Short mmCIF file of N, CA and C and ligand atoms in Angstrom, two decimals:
data_model
loop_
_atom_site.label_atom_id
_atom_site.label_comp_id
_atom_site.label_asym_id
_atom_site.label_seq_id
_atom_site.Cartn_x
_atom_site.Cartn_y
_atom_site.Cartn_z
N MET A 1 0.86 -1.20 0.00
CA MET A 1 0.00 0.00 0.00
C MET A 1 0.89 1.25 0.00
N LEU A 2 0.42 2.29 -0.65
CA LEU A 2 1.16 3.55 -0.70
C LEU A 2 1.46 4.04 0.72
N ASP A 3 2.71 4.49 0.94
CA ASP A 3 3.08 4.99 2.27
C ASP A 3 4.04 6.17 2.11
N THR A 4 3.52 7.37 2.35
CA THR A 4 4.33 8.58 2.16
C THR A 4 5.04 9.01 3.44
N SER A 5 4.94 8.19 4.52
CA SER A 5 5.46 8.67 5.80
C SER A 5 6.98 8.86 5.80
N ALA A 6 7.72 7.93 5.16
CA ALA A 6 9.17 8.06 5.15
C ALA A 6 9.58 9.33 4.38
N GLU A 7 8.92 9.56 3.26
CA GLU A 7 9.20 10.77 2.46
C GLU A 7 8.92 12.03 3.29
N ASN A 8 7.83 12.02 4.04
CA ASN A 8 7.50 13.18 4.87
C ASN A 8 8.53 13.40 5.97
N GLN A 9 9.01 12.33 6.57
CA GLN A 9 10.01 12.48 7.64
C GLN A 9 11.32 13.04 7.07
N ARG A 10 11.60 12.72 5.80
CA ARG A 10 12.83 13.17 5.14
C ARG A 10 12.76 14.63 4.71
N ARG A 11 11.59 15.06 4.27
CA ARG A 11 11.58 16.31 3.50
C ARG A 11 11.59 17.58 4.34
N HIS A 12 11.34 17.48 5.66
CA HIS A 12 11.32 18.71 6.46
C HIS A 12 12.37 18.67 7.55
N ASP A 13 13.12 19.73 7.60
CA ASP A 13 14.16 19.84 8.59
C ASP A 13 13.63 20.74 9.71
N LEU A 14 12.81 20.16 10.58
CA LEU A 14 12.17 20.97 11.61
C LEU A 14 12.99 20.92 12.90
N HIS A 15 13.12 22.07 13.52
CA HIS A 15 13.86 22.13 14.78
C HIS A 15 12.95 21.64 15.91
N PRO A 16 13.43 20.69 16.73
CA PRO A 16 12.56 20.10 17.75
C PRO A 16 11.92 21.13 18.69
N ASP A 17 12.62 22.25 18.93
CA ASP A 17 12.08 23.25 19.88
C ASP A 17 11.24 24.32 19.20
N GLN A 18 11.09 24.22 17.91
CA GLN A 18 10.42 25.29 17.16
C GLN A 18 9.00 24.85 16.77
N PRO A 19 7.98 25.36 17.44
CA PRO A 19 6.61 24.97 17.06
C PRO A 19 6.27 25.43 15.64
N VAL A 20 5.41 24.70 14.97
CA VAL A 20 4.96 25.07 13.62
C VAL A 20 3.43 25.04 13.58
N TRP A 21 2.90 25.74 12.59
CA TRP A 21 1.45 25.70 12.38
C TRP A 21 1.12 24.63 11.34
N LEU A 22 0.08 23.88 11.62
CA LEU A 22 -0.42 22.87 10.69
C LEU A 22 -1.87 23.24 10.39
N PHE A 23 -2.20 23.34 9.10
CA PHE A 23 -3.58 23.66 8.71
C PHE A 23 -4.31 22.38 8.34
N GLY A 24 -5.44 22.13 9.00
CA GLY A 24 -6.26 20.96 8.70
C GLY A 24 -7.52 21.38 7.96
N TYR A 25 -7.88 20.63 6.92
CA TYR A 25 -9.06 20.97 6.12
C TYR A 25 -10.03 19.80 5.99
N GLY A 26 -9.64 18.64 6.52
CA GLY A 26 -10.51 17.45 6.43
C GLY A 26 -10.71 16.88 7.83
N SER A 27 -10.33 15.61 8.00
CA SER A 27 -10.52 15.00 9.32
C SER A 27 -9.71 15.72 10.39
N LEU A 28 -8.65 16.40 9.97
CA LEU A 28 -7.85 17.13 10.97
C LEU A 28 -8.64 18.27 11.62
N ILE A 29 -9.74 18.68 11.02
CA ILE A 29 -10.56 19.71 11.67
C ILE A 29 -11.28 19.12 12.88
N TYR A 30 -11.85 17.92 12.69
CA TYR A 30 -12.73 17.41 13.76
C TYR A 30 -12.11 16.29 14.58
N LYS A 31 -10.97 15.76 14.13
CA LYS A 31 -10.34 14.70 14.91
C LYS A 31 -8.90 15.10 15.24
N ALA A 32 -8.77 15.83 16.34
CA ALA A 32 -7.44 16.29 16.76
C ALA A 32 -6.91 15.30 17.80
N ASP A 33 -6.40 14.17 17.32
CA ASP A 33 -5.91 13.11 18.21
C ASP A 33 -4.41 13.26 18.45
N PHE A 34 -3.98 14.49 18.66
CA PHE A 34 -2.57 14.81 18.87
C PHE A 34 -2.51 16.05 19.76
N PRO A 35 -1.42 16.20 20.51
CA PRO A 35 -1.32 17.39 21.36
C PRO A 35 -1.04 18.64 20.54
N PHE A 36 -1.61 19.76 20.93
CA PHE A 36 -1.30 21.02 20.24
C PHE A 36 -1.20 22.14 21.25
N LEU A 37 -0.47 23.19 20.90
CA LEU A 37 -0.22 24.32 21.80
C LEU A 37 -1.33 25.35 21.67
N ALA A 38 -1.87 25.48 20.46
CA ALA A 38 -2.94 26.45 20.20
C ALA A 38 -3.72 25.96 19.00
N ARG A 39 -4.96 26.44 18.90
CA ARG A 39 -5.81 26.05 17.76
C ARG A 39 -6.58 27.29 17.34
N ARG A 40 -6.54 27.61 16.05
CA ARG A 40 -7.23 28.82 15.57
C ARG A 40 -7.85 28.56 14.20
N PRO A 41 -9.11 28.98 13.99
CA PRO A 41 -9.69 28.91 12.64
C PRO A 41 -8.81 29.69 11.67
N ALA A 42 -8.63 29.15 10.48
CA ALA A 42 -7.76 29.79 9.50
C ALA A 42 -8.22 29.40 8.10
N SER A 43 -7.58 29.98 7.10
CA SER A 43 -7.90 29.61 5.72
C SER A 43 -6.64 29.69 4.88
N ILE A 44 -6.72 29.08 3.70
CA ILE A 44 -5.61 29.17 2.74
C ILE A 44 -6.20 29.59 1.40
N ASP A 45 -5.47 30.42 0.70
CA ASP A 45 -5.96 30.98 -0.57
C ASP A 45 -5.48 30.18 -1.76
N GLY A 46 -6.37 30.04 -2.75
CA GLY A 46 -5.98 29.40 -4.00
C GLY A 46 -6.22 27.90 -4.03
N TRP A 47 -6.96 27.41 -3.04
CA TRP A 47 -7.21 25.97 -2.96
C TRP A 47 -8.69 25.69 -2.73
N ALA A 48 -9.14 24.52 -3.20
CA ALA A 48 -10.50 24.07 -2.94
C ALA A 48 -10.46 22.64 -2.38
N ARG A 49 -11.34 22.37 -1.41
CA ARG A 49 -11.44 21.05 -0.79
C ARG A 49 -12.27 20.14 -1.70
N ARG A 50 -11.76 18.96 -2.02
CA ARG A 50 -12.49 18.04 -2.89
C ARG A 50 -12.38 16.60 -2.39
N PHE A 51 -13.47 15.85 -2.51
CA PHE A 51 -13.47 14.42 -2.14
C PHE A 51 -12.90 13.60 -3.29
N TRP A 52 -11.65 13.85 -3.63
CA TRP A 52 -11.06 13.21 -4.80
C TRP A 52 -9.93 12.25 -4.44
N GLN A 53 -9.64 12.09 -3.15
CA GLN A 53 -8.55 11.22 -2.75
C GLN A 53 -9.12 9.88 -2.26
N GLY A 54 -8.47 8.78 -2.67
CA GLY A 54 -8.89 7.47 -2.19
C GLY A 54 -8.38 7.22 -0.78
N SER A 55 -9.14 6.45 0.00
CA SER A 55 -8.69 6.05 1.33
C SER A 55 -8.70 4.54 1.41
N HIS A 56 -7.48 3.96 1.41
CA HIS A 56 -7.34 2.50 1.48
C HIS A 56 -7.18 2.03 2.91
N ASP A 57 -6.87 2.96 3.81
CA ASP A 57 -6.47 2.55 5.16
C ASP A 57 -7.39 3.05 6.27
N HIS A 58 -8.21 4.07 6.01
CA HIS A 58 -9.08 4.60 7.08
C HIS A 58 -10.56 4.41 6.78
N ARG A 59 -11.01 4.89 5.63
CA ARG A 59 -12.46 4.90 5.33
C ARG A 59 -12.80 3.98 4.17
N GLY A 60 -11.87 3.09 3.86
CA GLY A 60 -12.07 2.11 2.81
C GLY A 60 -11.02 1.03 2.98
N THR A 61 -10.88 0.19 1.98
CA THR A 61 -9.89 -0.90 2.02
C THR A 61 -9.14 -0.88 0.69
N PRO A 62 -8.03 -1.62 0.59
CA PRO A 62 -7.32 -1.65 -0.70
C PRO A 62 -8.23 -2.10 -1.86
N ASP A 63 -9.16 -3.01 -1.59
CA ASP A 63 -10.06 -3.48 -2.65
C ASP A 63 -11.19 -2.52 -2.93
N HIS A 64 -11.58 -1.77 -1.92
CA HIS A 64 -12.68 -0.82 -2.09
C HIS A 64 -12.33 0.48 -1.34
N PRO A 65 -11.45 1.29 -1.95
CA PRO A 65 -11.07 2.54 -1.27
C PRO A 65 -12.26 3.47 -1.08
N GLY A 66 -12.28 4.15 0.05
CA GLY A 66 -13.28 5.19 0.26
C GLY A 66 -12.84 6.50 -0.37
N ARG A 67 -13.62 7.55 -0.14
CA ARG A 67 -13.26 8.87 -0.69
C ARG A 67 -13.12 9.87 0.45
N VAL A 68 -11.94 10.53 0.49
CA VAL A 68 -11.67 11.54 1.51
C VAL A 68 -11.19 12.80 0.81
N VAL A 69 -10.98 13.87 1.58
CA VAL A 69 -10.68 15.13 0.90
C VAL A 69 -9.19 15.36 0.69
N THR A 70 -8.92 16.06 -0.40
CA THR A 70 -7.61 16.65 -0.65
C THR A 70 -7.86 18.07 -1.14
N LEU A 71 -6.80 18.76 -1.50
CA LEU A 71 -6.92 20.13 -2.00
C LEU A 71 -6.53 20.18 -3.46
N ILE A 72 -7.31 20.94 -4.22
CA ILE A 72 -7.08 21.12 -5.65
C ILE A 72 -6.80 22.60 -5.86
N ARG A 73 -5.87 22.92 -6.74
CA ARG A 73 -5.58 24.33 -7.03
C ARG A 73 -6.82 25.02 -7.58
N ALA A 74 -7.17 26.16 -7.00
CA ALA A 74 -8.37 26.89 -7.42
C ALA A 74 -8.13 28.39 -7.20
N PRO A 75 -7.49 29.02 -8.19
CA PRO A 75 -7.17 30.45 -8.04
C PRO A 75 -8.42 31.25 -7.69
N GLY A 76 -8.30 32.13 -6.71
CA GLY A 76 -9.42 32.98 -6.30
C GLY A 76 -10.29 32.36 -5.23
N ASN A 77 -10.10 31.06 -4.97
CA ASN A 77 -10.92 30.40 -3.95
C ASN A 77 -10.18 30.37 -2.61
N ARG A 78 -10.96 30.43 -1.55
CA ARG A 78 -10.39 30.37 -0.21
C ARG A 78 -10.93 29.13 0.48
N CYS A 79 -10.04 28.33 1.03
CA CYS A 79 -10.45 27.11 1.73
C CYS A 79 -10.25 27.33 3.23
N ALA A 80 -11.35 27.22 3.98
CA ALA A 80 -11.27 27.46 5.42
C ALA A 80 -11.18 26.15 6.19
N GLY A 81 -10.48 26.21 7.32
CA GLY A 81 -10.32 25.03 8.16
C GLY A 81 -9.82 25.43 9.54
N MET A 82 -9.02 24.55 10.13
CA MET A 82 -8.51 24.79 11.48
C MET A 82 -6.99 24.66 11.51
N ALA A 83 -6.32 25.64 12.11
CA ALA A 83 -4.86 25.58 12.23
C ALA A 83 -4.48 25.21 13.66
N TYR A 84 -3.48 24.36 13.76
CA TYR A 84 -2.97 23.92 15.06
C TYR A 84 -1.50 24.28 15.16
N GLN A 85 -1.11 24.82 16.30
CA GLN A 85 0.31 25.03 16.54
C GLN A 85 0.83 23.81 17.28
N VAL A 86 1.80 23.14 16.67
CA VAL A 86 2.29 21.86 17.22
C VAL A 86 3.80 21.86 17.33
N THR A 87 4.31 20.99 18.19
CA THR A 87 5.75 20.75 18.21
C THR A 87 6.05 19.65 17.19
N PRO A 88 7.23 19.70 16.57
CA PRO A 88 7.52 18.79 15.45
C PRO A 88 7.43 17.30 15.77
N ASP A 89 7.55 16.92 17.04
CA ASP A 89 7.47 15.48 17.36
C ASP A 89 6.09 14.90 17.02
N VAL A 90 5.10 15.75 16.91
CA VAL A 90 3.73 15.32 16.59
C VAL A 90 3.64 14.71 15.18
N PHE A 91 4.59 15.08 14.31
CA PHE A 91 4.50 14.61 12.92
C PHE A 91 4.77 13.11 12.78
N GLN A 92 5.42 12.53 13.76
CA GLN A 92 5.61 11.07 13.72
C GLN A 92 4.23 10.38 13.61
N HIS A 93 3.35 10.78 14.49
CA HIS A 93 1.99 10.22 14.50
C HIS A 93 1.20 10.66 13.26
N LEU A 94 1.28 11.94 12.95
CA LEU A 94 0.45 12.46 11.84
C LEU A 94 0.91 11.92 10.49
N ASP A 95 2.22 11.77 10.31
CA ASP A 95 2.70 11.22 9.04
C ASP A 95 2.19 9.80 8.84
N HIS A 96 2.08 9.06 9.94
CA HIS A 96 1.53 7.71 9.84
C HIS A 96 0.03 7.77 9.51
N ARG A 97 -0.66 8.64 10.19
CA ARG A 97 -2.11 8.78 9.96
C ARG A 97 -2.41 9.20 8.51
N GLU A 98 -1.59 10.08 7.96
CA GLU A 98 -1.86 10.65 6.63
C GLU A 98 -1.02 9.97 5.54
N LYS A 99 -0.58 8.74 5.78
CA LYS A 99 0.42 8.12 4.89
C LYS A 99 -0.11 7.69 3.53
N ASN A 100 -1.41 7.65 3.35
CA ASN A 100 -1.98 7.12 2.11
C ASN A 100 -2.04 8.20 1.01
N GLY A 101 -0.86 8.76 0.72
CA GLY A 101 -0.78 9.67 -0.42
C GLY A 101 -0.53 11.13 -0.10
N TYR A 102 -0.60 11.49 1.18
CA TYR A 102 -0.44 12.91 1.53
C TYR A 102 1.01 13.26 1.79
N LEU A 103 1.45 14.39 1.24
CA LEU A 103 2.79 14.91 1.51
C LEU A 103 2.67 16.25 2.22
N ARG A 104 3.59 16.49 3.13
CA ARG A 104 3.58 17.78 3.84
C ARG A 104 4.15 18.87 2.95
N VAL A 105 3.41 19.94 2.81
CA VAL A 105 3.79 21.05 1.94
C VAL A 105 3.61 22.35 2.73
N THR A 106 4.52 23.29 2.50
CA THR A 106 4.42 24.59 3.19
C THR A 106 3.51 25.53 2.40
N THR A 107 2.67 26.25 3.11
CA THR A 107 1.82 27.24 2.46
C THR A 107 1.58 28.42 3.42
N ARG A 108 0.84 29.41 2.93
CA ARG A 108 0.56 30.59 3.77
C ARG A 108 -0.83 30.47 4.36
N LEU A 109 -0.92 30.59 5.67
CA LEU A 109 -2.22 30.54 6.36
C LEU A 109 -2.67 31.95 6.67
N THR A 110 -3.97 32.17 6.61
CA THR A 110 -4.54 33.44 7.06
C THR A 110 -5.48 33.15 8.22
N PHE A 111 -5.24 33.74 9.36
CA PHE A 111 -6.11 33.54 10.53
C PHE A 111 -7.32 34.46 10.40
N SER A 112 -8.32 34.21 11.25
CA SER A 112 -9.57 34.97 11.09
C SER A 112 -9.38 36.46 11.36
N ASP A 113 -8.33 36.85 12.08
CA ASP A 113 -8.09 38.28 12.30
C ASP A 113 -7.25 38.90 11.17
N GLY A 114 -6.97 38.14 10.12
CA GLY A 114 -6.24 38.65 8.96
C GLY A 114 -4.73 38.44 9.05
N GLN A 115 -4.26 38.06 10.21
CA GLN A 115 -2.83 37.81 10.40
C GLN A 115 -2.40 36.60 9.55
N GLN A 116 -1.20 36.68 8.98
CA GLN A 116 -0.73 35.57 8.13
C GLN A 116 0.53 34.94 8.69
N GLN A 117 0.69 33.67 8.35
CA GLN A 117 1.79 32.90 8.93
C GLN A 117 2.07 31.71 8.01
N ALA A 118 3.33 31.32 7.89
CA ALA A 118 3.62 30.10 7.12
C ALA A 118 3.16 28.88 7.91
N GLY A 119 2.70 27.87 7.21
CA GLY A 119 2.26 26.65 7.88
C GLY A 119 2.36 25.46 6.96
N LEU A 120 2.07 24.29 7.50
CA LEU A 120 2.12 23.05 6.71
C LEU A 120 0.72 22.54 6.45
N ILE A 121 0.55 21.90 5.30
CA ILE A 121 -0.67 21.17 5.01
C ILE A 121 -0.28 19.75 4.57
N TYR A 122 -1.20 18.82 4.71
CA TYR A 122 -1.04 17.51 4.10
C TYR A 122 -1.80 17.54 2.78
N LEU A 123 -1.05 17.39 1.69
CA LEU A 123 -1.62 17.53 0.36
C LEU A 123 -1.46 16.23 -0.42
N ALA A 124 -2.55 15.75 -1.00
CA ALA A 124 -2.50 14.56 -1.85
C ALA A 124 -2.69 15.04 -3.30
N THR A 125 -1.62 15.04 -4.06
CA THR A 125 -1.66 15.60 -5.42
C THR A 125 -2.17 14.56 -6.42
N PRO A 126 -2.63 15.02 -7.59
CA PRO A 126 -3.22 14.09 -8.56
C PRO A 126 -2.28 12.97 -9.02
N ASP A 127 -0.99 13.11 -8.82
CA ASP A 127 -0.07 12.06 -9.28
C ASP A 127 0.15 10.97 -8.22
N ASN A 128 -0.53 11.06 -7.05
CA ASN A 128 -0.31 9.98 -6.07
C ASN A 128 -1.18 8.77 -6.42
N ALA A 129 -0.68 7.59 -6.05
CA ALA A 129 -1.31 6.34 -6.50
C ALA A 129 -2.72 6.14 -5.95
N ALA A 130 -3.06 6.81 -4.85
CA ALA A 130 -4.40 6.62 -4.26
C ALA A 130 -5.41 7.66 -4.75
N PHE A 131 -4.97 8.54 -5.65
CA PHE A 131 -5.88 9.60 -6.14
C PHE A 131 -7.00 9.00 -6.99
N LEU A 132 -8.24 9.39 -6.71
CA LEU A 132 -9.37 8.89 -7.51
C LEU A 132 -9.85 9.92 -8.51
N GLY A 133 -9.71 11.20 -8.18
CA GLY A 133 -10.05 12.25 -9.13
C GLY A 133 -11.51 12.65 -9.11
N GLU A 134 -11.82 13.48 -10.11
CA GLU A 134 -13.13 14.11 -10.17
C GLU A 134 -14.24 13.11 -10.46
N ALA A 135 -15.39 13.35 -9.88
CA ALA A 135 -16.61 12.61 -10.20
C ALA A 135 -17.76 13.52 -9.81
N SER A 136 -18.96 13.22 -10.27
CA SER A 136 -20.09 14.08 -9.91
C SER A 136 -20.35 13.94 -8.40
N GLU A 137 -20.95 14.97 -7.83
CA GLU A 137 -21.20 14.92 -6.38
C GLU A 137 -22.20 13.81 -6.03
N GLU A 138 -23.13 13.51 -6.92
CA GLU A 138 -24.04 12.38 -6.68
C GLU A 138 -23.29 11.06 -6.64
N HIS A 139 -22.38 10.91 -7.59
CA HIS A 139 -21.57 9.69 -7.64
C HIS A 139 -20.73 9.56 -6.37
N ILE A 140 -20.12 10.67 -5.97
CA ILE A 140 -19.27 10.66 -4.76
C ILE A 140 -20.12 10.27 -3.55
N ALA A 141 -21.33 10.78 -3.47
CA ALA A 141 -22.21 10.46 -2.33
C ALA A 141 -22.51 8.96 -2.29
N ARG A 142 -22.78 8.38 -3.47
CA ARG A 142 -23.06 6.93 -3.51
C ARG A 142 -21.83 6.12 -3.12
N HIS A 143 -20.68 6.58 -3.60
CA HIS A 143 -19.42 5.90 -3.29
C HIS A 143 -19.16 5.94 -1.77
N ILE A 144 -19.36 7.10 -1.17
CA ILE A 144 -19.13 7.25 0.27
C ILE A 144 -20.09 6.37 1.06
N ALA A 145 -21.36 6.34 0.63
CA ALA A 145 -22.37 5.55 1.35
C ALA A 145 -22.01 4.06 1.37
N ALA A 146 -21.24 3.62 0.37
CA ALA A 146 -20.93 2.18 0.24
C ALA A 146 -19.56 1.82 0.83
N SER A 147 -18.86 2.80 1.41
CA SER A 147 -17.47 2.55 1.82
C SER A 147 -17.30 2.52 3.35
N HIS A 148 -16.43 1.59 3.77
CA HIS A 148 -16.13 1.43 5.20
C HIS A 148 -14.66 1.04 5.31
N GLY A 149 -14.03 1.39 6.41
CA GLY A 149 -12.63 0.99 6.61
C GLY A 149 -12.33 0.88 8.09
N PRO A 150 -11.03 0.63 8.40
CA PRO A 150 -10.63 0.42 9.80
C PRO A 150 -10.98 1.60 10.72
N SER A 151 -11.07 2.82 10.20
CA SER A 151 -11.38 3.96 11.07
C SER A 151 -12.88 4.21 11.18
N GLY A 152 -13.68 3.44 10.44
CA GLY A 152 -15.12 3.63 10.51
C GLY A 152 -15.71 3.84 9.13
N SER A 153 -16.98 4.24 9.12
CA SER A 153 -17.64 4.38 7.82
C SER A 153 -17.21 5.68 7.14
N ASN A 154 -17.24 5.66 5.83
CA ASN A 154 -16.92 6.84 5.03
C ASN A 154 -18.03 7.91 5.25
N THR A 155 -19.25 7.43 5.48
CA THR A 155 -20.37 8.34 5.77
C THR A 155 -20.06 9.18 7.00
N GLU A 156 -19.55 8.53 8.03
CA GLU A 156 -19.22 9.24 9.27
C GLU A 156 -18.18 10.35 9.00
N TYR A 157 -17.18 10.05 8.17
CA TYR A 157 -16.15 11.06 7.81
C TYR A 157 -16.82 12.28 7.18
N LEU A 158 -17.70 12.01 6.21
CA LEU A 158 -18.39 13.10 5.52
C LEU A 158 -19.26 13.91 6.49
N LEU A 159 -20.07 13.23 7.27
CA LEU A 159 -21.01 13.94 8.15
C LEU A 159 -20.28 14.72 9.24
N GLN A 160 -19.21 14.15 9.75
CA GLN A 160 -18.45 14.86 10.79
C GLN A 160 -17.76 16.09 10.21
N LEU A 161 -17.26 15.96 8.98
CA LEU A 161 -16.63 17.11 8.34
C LEU A 161 -17.66 18.21 8.08
N ALA A 162 -18.81 17.83 7.54
CA ALA A 162 -19.85 18.83 7.24
C ALA A 162 -20.29 19.54 8.52
N GLU A 163 -20.46 18.78 9.60
CA GLU A 163 -20.88 19.37 10.87
C GLU A 163 -19.80 20.31 11.42
N ALA A 164 -18.54 19.89 11.32
CA ALA A 164 -17.44 20.73 11.81
C ALA A 164 -17.36 22.03 11.01
N LEU A 165 -17.61 21.96 9.71
CA LEU A 165 -17.59 23.18 8.88
C LEU A 165 -18.73 24.11 9.28
N ARG A 166 -19.90 23.54 9.54
CA ARG A 166 -21.03 24.38 9.98
C ARG A 166 -20.69 25.06 11.31
N GLN A 167 -20.07 24.31 12.21
CA GLN A 167 -19.73 24.91 13.50
C GLN A 167 -18.72 26.04 13.35
N LEU A 168 -17.88 25.94 12.33
CA LEU A 168 -16.90 27.01 12.06
C LEU A 168 -17.52 28.13 11.20
N ASN A 169 -18.79 27.96 10.84
CA ASN A 169 -19.45 28.94 9.97
C ASN A 169 -18.82 29.02 8.60
N VAL A 170 -18.38 27.88 8.11
CA VAL A 170 -17.71 27.81 6.81
C VAL A 170 -18.69 27.23 5.79
N GLY A 171 -18.86 27.93 4.68
CA GLY A 171 -19.68 27.40 3.59
C GLY A 171 -18.78 26.60 2.66
N ASP A 172 -19.21 25.42 2.28
CA ASP A 172 -18.45 24.64 1.30
C ASP A 172 -19.46 23.85 0.48
N GLU A 173 -19.81 24.39 -0.68
CA GLU A 173 -20.88 23.81 -1.50
C GLU A 173 -20.60 22.37 -1.89
N HIS A 174 -19.36 22.07 -2.20
CA HIS A 174 -18.98 20.70 -2.60
C HIS A 174 -19.33 19.72 -1.48
N VAL A 175 -18.88 20.02 -0.27
CA VAL A 175 -19.13 19.11 0.86
C VAL A 175 -20.62 19.05 1.18
N PHE A 176 -21.29 20.19 1.20
CA PHE A 176 -22.70 20.21 1.59
C PHE A 176 -23.59 19.54 0.53
N ARG A 177 -23.24 19.66 -0.73
CA ARG A 177 -24.04 18.98 -1.76
C ARG A 177 -23.89 17.46 -1.66
N ILE A 178 -22.68 17.00 -1.41
CA ILE A 178 -22.48 15.55 -1.25
C ILE A 178 -23.26 15.06 -0.03
N GLU A 179 -23.19 15.83 1.05
CA GLU A 179 -23.96 15.48 2.26
C GLU A 179 -25.46 15.40 1.93
N HIS A 180 -25.94 16.38 1.17
CA HIS A 180 -27.35 16.41 0.79
C HIS A 180 -27.74 15.15 0.01
N TYR A 181 -26.94 14.80 -1.01
CA TYR A 181 -27.25 13.61 -1.83
C TYR A 181 -27.22 12.35 -0.96
N LEU A 182 -26.24 12.28 -0.08
CA LEU A 182 -26.12 11.08 0.74
C LEU A 182 -27.32 10.94 1.68
N LEU A 183 -27.71 12.04 2.32
CA LEU A 183 -28.82 11.96 3.25
C LEU A 183 -30.14 11.70 2.51
N ALA A 184 -30.27 12.29 1.32
CA ALA A 184 -31.49 12.10 0.53
C ALA A 184 -31.63 10.64 0.11
N SER A 185 -30.51 10.00 -0.26
CA SER A 185 -30.61 8.62 -0.73
C SER A 185 -30.80 7.67 0.44
N ALA A 186 -30.41 8.11 1.65
CA ALA A 186 -30.61 7.26 2.83
C ALA A 186 -32.08 7.26 3.25
N GLY A 187 -32.86 8.18 2.66
CA GLY A 187 -34.30 8.21 2.90
C GLY A 187 -34.64 9.10 4.07
C1 SIN B 1 -6.63 17.18 6.59
O1 SIN B 1 -7.60 16.93 7.32
O2 SIN B 1 -6.08 18.31 6.63
C2 SIN B 1 -6.06 16.16 5.67
C3 SIN B 1 -7.02 15.19 5.12
C4 SIN B 1 -7.67 14.30 6.12
O3 SIN B 1 -7.00 13.74 7.00
O4 SIN B 1 -8.91 14.15 6.07
#
């Protein structure tokens, strides 16, 4: 199975005493299973959240991957989420959690007060082996409804993300439309 954790451990030369900001836009918004020093709503410019990444290890299996979010370049678009200030030792755990195609990349975060800061994101680019790519939101909803993995159902991932975005007052038509189709088909 694809495992980007070794590459992630190699590519960043982080000083153990120097905290960094990590921006979460998917499960990292609602599942903070790691210690952090501070947490602040934030956004990144030029990106859009899309359910285009396959999940072989959390919300699906190698034979039936689920669909989870990654970021796609979208000039003019702002993607909102949650930023965490963490010490670099936390990446041991996070690199393992995000190993199915995500690479750590540096980007610029904007906090809700307008202040900006460099930070890291986990990005799964279209050239990674687990990438599933674009599909209609109806199709994605059906795919999610049928997928399960070691971390639970793919439906739970979608619903928890949609709820977390609502709590942050974040509009995301892609996520909310998929949620709508999924709930409508569930009756
Ligand atoms: C993230 O949440 O920032 C990365 C994708 C995921 O774990 O759902």
